[in-house]
Structure formats: structure tokens, C-alpha cells
PDB file of C-alpha atoms in Angstrom:
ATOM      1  CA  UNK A  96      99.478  75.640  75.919  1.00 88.00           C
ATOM      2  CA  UNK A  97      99.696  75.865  79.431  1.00 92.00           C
ATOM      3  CA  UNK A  98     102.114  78.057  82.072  1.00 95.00           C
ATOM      4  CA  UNK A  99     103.564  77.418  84.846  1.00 96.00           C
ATOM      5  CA  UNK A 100     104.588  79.798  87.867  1.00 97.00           C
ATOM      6  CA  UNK A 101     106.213  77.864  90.530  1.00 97.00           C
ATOM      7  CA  UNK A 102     109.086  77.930  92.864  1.00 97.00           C
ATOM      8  CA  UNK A 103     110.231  75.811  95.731  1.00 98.00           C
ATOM      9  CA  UNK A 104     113.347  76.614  98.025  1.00 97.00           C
ATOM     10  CA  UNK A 105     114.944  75.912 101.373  1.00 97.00           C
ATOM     11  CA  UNK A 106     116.513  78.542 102.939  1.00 97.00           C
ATOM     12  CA  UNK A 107     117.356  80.737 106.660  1.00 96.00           C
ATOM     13  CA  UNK A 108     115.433  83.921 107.296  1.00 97.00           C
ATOM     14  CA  UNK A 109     117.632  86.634 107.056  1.00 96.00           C
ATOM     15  CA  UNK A 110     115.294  88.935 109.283  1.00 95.00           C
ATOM     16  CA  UNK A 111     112.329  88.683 111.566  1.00 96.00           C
ATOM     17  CA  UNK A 112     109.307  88.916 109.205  1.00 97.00           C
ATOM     18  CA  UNK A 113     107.362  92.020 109.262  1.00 97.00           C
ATOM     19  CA  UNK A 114     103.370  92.790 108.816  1.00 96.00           C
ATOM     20  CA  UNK A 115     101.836  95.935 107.151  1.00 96.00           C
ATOM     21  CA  UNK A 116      97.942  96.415 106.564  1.00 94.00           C
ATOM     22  CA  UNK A 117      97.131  97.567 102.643  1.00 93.00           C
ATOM     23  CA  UNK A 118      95.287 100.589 101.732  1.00 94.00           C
ATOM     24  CA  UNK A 119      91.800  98.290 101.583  1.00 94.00           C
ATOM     25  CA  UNK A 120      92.844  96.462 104.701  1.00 92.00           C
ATOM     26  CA  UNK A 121      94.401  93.488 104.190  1.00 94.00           C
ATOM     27  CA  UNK A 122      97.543  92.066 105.968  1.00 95.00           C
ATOM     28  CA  UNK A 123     100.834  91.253 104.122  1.00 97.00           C
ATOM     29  CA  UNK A 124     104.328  89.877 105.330  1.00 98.00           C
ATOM     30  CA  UNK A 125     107.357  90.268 104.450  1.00 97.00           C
ATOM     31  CA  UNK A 126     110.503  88.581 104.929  1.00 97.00           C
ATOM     32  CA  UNK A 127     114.172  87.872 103.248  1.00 97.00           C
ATOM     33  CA  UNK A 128     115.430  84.134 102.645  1.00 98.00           C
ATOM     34  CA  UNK A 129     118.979  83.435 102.526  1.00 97.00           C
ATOM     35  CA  UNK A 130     118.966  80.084  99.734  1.00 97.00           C
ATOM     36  CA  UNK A 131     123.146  78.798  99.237  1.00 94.00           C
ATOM     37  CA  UNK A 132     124.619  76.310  96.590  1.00 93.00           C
ATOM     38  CA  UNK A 133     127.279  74.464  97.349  1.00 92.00           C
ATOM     39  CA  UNK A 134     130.034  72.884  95.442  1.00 91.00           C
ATOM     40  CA  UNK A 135     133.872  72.034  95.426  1.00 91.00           C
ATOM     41  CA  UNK A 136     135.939  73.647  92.832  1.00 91.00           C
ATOM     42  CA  UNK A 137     138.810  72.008  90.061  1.00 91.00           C
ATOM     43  CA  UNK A 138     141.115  71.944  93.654  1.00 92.00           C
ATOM     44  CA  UNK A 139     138.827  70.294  95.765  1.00 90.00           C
ATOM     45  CA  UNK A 140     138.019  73.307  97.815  1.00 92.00           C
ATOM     46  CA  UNK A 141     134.674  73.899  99.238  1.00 93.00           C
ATOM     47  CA  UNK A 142     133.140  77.001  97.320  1.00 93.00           C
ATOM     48  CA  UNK A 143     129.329  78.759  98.506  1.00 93.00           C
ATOM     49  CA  UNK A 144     127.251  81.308  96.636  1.00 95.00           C
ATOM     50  CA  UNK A 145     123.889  82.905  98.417  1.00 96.00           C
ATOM     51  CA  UNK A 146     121.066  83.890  96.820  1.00 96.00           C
ATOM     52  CA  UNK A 147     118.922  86.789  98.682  1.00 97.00           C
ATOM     53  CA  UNK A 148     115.072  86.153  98.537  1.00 96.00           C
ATOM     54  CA  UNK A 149     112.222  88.640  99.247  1.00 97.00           C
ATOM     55  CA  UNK A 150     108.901  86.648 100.295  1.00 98.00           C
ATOM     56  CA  UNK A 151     105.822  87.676 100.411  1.00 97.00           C
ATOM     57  CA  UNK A 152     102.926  86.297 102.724  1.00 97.00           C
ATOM     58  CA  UNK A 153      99.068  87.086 102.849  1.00 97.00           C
ATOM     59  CA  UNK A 154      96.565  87.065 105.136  1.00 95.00           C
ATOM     60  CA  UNK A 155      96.470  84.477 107.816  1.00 95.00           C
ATOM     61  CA  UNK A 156      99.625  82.610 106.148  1.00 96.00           C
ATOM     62  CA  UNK A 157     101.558  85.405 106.860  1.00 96.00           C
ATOM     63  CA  UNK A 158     100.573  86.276 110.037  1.00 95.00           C
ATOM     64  CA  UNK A 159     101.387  82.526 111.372  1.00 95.00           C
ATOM     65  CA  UNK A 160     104.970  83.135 109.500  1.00 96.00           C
ATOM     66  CA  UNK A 161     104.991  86.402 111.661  1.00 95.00           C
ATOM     67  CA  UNK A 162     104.279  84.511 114.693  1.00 94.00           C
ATOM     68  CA  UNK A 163     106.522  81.457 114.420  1.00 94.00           C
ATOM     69  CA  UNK A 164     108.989  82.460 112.684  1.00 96.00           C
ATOM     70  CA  UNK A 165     112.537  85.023 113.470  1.00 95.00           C
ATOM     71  CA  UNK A 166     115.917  85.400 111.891  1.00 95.00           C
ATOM     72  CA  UNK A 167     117.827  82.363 110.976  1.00 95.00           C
ATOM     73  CA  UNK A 168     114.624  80.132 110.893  1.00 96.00           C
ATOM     74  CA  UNK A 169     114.732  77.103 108.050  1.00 97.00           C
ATOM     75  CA  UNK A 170     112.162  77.181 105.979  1.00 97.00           C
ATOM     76  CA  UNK A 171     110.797  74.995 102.940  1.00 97.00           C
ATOM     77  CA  UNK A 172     108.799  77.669 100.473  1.00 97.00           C
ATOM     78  CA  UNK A 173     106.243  77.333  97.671  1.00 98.00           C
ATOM     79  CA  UNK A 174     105.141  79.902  95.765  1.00 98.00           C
ATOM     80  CA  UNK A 175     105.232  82.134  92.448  1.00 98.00           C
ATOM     81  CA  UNK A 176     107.273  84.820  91.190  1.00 97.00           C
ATOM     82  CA  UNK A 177     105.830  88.518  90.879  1.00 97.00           C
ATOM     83  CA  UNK A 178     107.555  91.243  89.638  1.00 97.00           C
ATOM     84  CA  UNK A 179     106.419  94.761  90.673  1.00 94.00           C
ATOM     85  CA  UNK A 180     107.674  98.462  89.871  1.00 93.00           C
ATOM     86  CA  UNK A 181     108.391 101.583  91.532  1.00 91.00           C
ATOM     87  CA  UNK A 182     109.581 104.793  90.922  1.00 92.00           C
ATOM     88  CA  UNK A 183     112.807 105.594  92.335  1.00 91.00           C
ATOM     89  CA  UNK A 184     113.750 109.449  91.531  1.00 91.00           C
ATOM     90  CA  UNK A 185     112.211 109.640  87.873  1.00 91.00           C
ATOM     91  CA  UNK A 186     113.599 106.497  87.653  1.00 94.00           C
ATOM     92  CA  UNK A 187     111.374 103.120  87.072  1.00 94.00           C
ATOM     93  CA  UNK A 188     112.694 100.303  88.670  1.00 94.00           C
ATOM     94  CA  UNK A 189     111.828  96.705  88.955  1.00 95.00           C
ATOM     95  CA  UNK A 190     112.338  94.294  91.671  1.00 93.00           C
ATOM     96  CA  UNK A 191     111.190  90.208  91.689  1.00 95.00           C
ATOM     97  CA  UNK A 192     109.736  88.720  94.721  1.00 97.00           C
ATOM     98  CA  UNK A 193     108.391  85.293  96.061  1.00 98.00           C
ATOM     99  CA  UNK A 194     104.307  85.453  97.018  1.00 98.00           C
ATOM    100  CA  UNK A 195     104.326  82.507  99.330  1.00 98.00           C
ATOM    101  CA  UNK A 196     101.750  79.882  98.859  1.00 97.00           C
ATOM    102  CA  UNK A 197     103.170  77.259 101.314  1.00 96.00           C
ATOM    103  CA  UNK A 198     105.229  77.670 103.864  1.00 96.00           C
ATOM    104  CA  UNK A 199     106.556  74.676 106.365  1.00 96.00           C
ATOM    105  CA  UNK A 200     108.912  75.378 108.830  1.00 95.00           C
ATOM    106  CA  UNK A 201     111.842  73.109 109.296  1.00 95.00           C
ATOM    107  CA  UNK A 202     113.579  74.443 112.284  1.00 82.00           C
ATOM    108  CA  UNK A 203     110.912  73.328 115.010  1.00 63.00           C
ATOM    109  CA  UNK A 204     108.935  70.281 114.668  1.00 50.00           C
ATOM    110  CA  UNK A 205     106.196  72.427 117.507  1.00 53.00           C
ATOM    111  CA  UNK A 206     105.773  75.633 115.502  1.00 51.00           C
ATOM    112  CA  UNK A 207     105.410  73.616 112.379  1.00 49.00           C
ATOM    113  CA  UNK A 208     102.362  71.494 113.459  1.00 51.00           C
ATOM    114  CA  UNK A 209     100.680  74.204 115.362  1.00 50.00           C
ATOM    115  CA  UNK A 210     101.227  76.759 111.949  1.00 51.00           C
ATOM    116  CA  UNK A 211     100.047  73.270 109.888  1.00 51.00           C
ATOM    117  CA  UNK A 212      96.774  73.681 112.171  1.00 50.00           C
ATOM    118  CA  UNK A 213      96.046  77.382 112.095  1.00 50.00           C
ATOM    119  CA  UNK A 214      96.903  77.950 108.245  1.00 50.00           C
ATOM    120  CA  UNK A 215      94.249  74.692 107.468  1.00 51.00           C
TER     121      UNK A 215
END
């Protein structure tokens, strides 16, 4: 039977994105998403959760995301989860991130297009 790996969110940046070259050369960014759910409670009051992101973008999708995009930006994402390991004082720990396959940005009609261009 078949898998699936896909997620899809809306959310603000929570920090300017930021590039790194791998060991073998190739360019990765990075940045946080900030996703909230909203809802009212049993008394009517307006209650908010948010859900901290860590995306991942490669190659030339990432460096248009690097380009366009800053802190507080609204972006639609598509992508799959990946969950990678690192040793953390003897420790192994594991941390779940977001590689981006699709990114369009919502907060400016001029960055999207011209991102919509270069990523094509």
C-alpha cells in the first residue's frame, strides 16, 4: 500500500531565513514558521495556541525564500516531514522539521510572482 508524506500550512516567519553551503556544496535555508489555531472557549472567550515550525529550503527554492522573504512574512508551505538526530552531550536527540517543496508567499503579491518566475 502506498505512503504519504505531506504537509501544508500558513503561517508568519518568525526570523529572517538564513543560508549555509553543505560539506559537498550545496545551499540550504532555514527558517522558523509561527502556524496559530484559533477558537473560543465554553465562555465565549477568544483562546490562541502557536505552533513553532522549522523549514527547510534547497537549492534555488531556498535562496528565492532568502531573498524575498524576512520576519513576519505570510507564507503558504508544502512539504514533508524529516526527522534528523544529533548528539547533544552523550545524549541523542531528535528534532522534526519541514523540507519545503512549495513555497508561495502571501504577504506581497510582487515578490510572489517574481519568486513564481525564478523557482520555475
Amino acid at each position: 500500500m502506498p505512503t504519504l508524506n505531506r504537509v501544508q500550512l500558513i503561517g508568519r516567519l518568525g526570523r529572517d531565513p538564513e543560508s549555509k553551503f553543505t560539506p559537498t556544496g550545496k545551499k540550504v535555508t532555514h527558517f522558523s514558521l509561527a502556524v496559530s489555531n484559533r477558537w473560543k472557549d465554553r465562555d465565549g472567550g477568544s483562546k490562541e495556541t502557536t505552533e513553532w515550525m522549522n523549514i527547510e529550503a534547497w537549492g534555488r527554492l531556498g535562496e528565492v525564500c532568502q531573498e524575498y522573504l524576512k520576519k513576519g512574512s505570510l507564507v503558504f508551505i508544502e512539504g514533508r516531514l524529516k526527522t534528523d538526530k544529533y548528539e547533544d552531550k552523550g545524549e541523542t536527540r531528535y528534532f522534526t522539521k519541514i523540507v519545503a517543496q512549495t513555497v508561495q508567499f502571501l504577504s506581497d503579491t510582487r515578490a510572489s510572482e517574481a519568486a513564481e518566475e525564478q523557482a520555475g
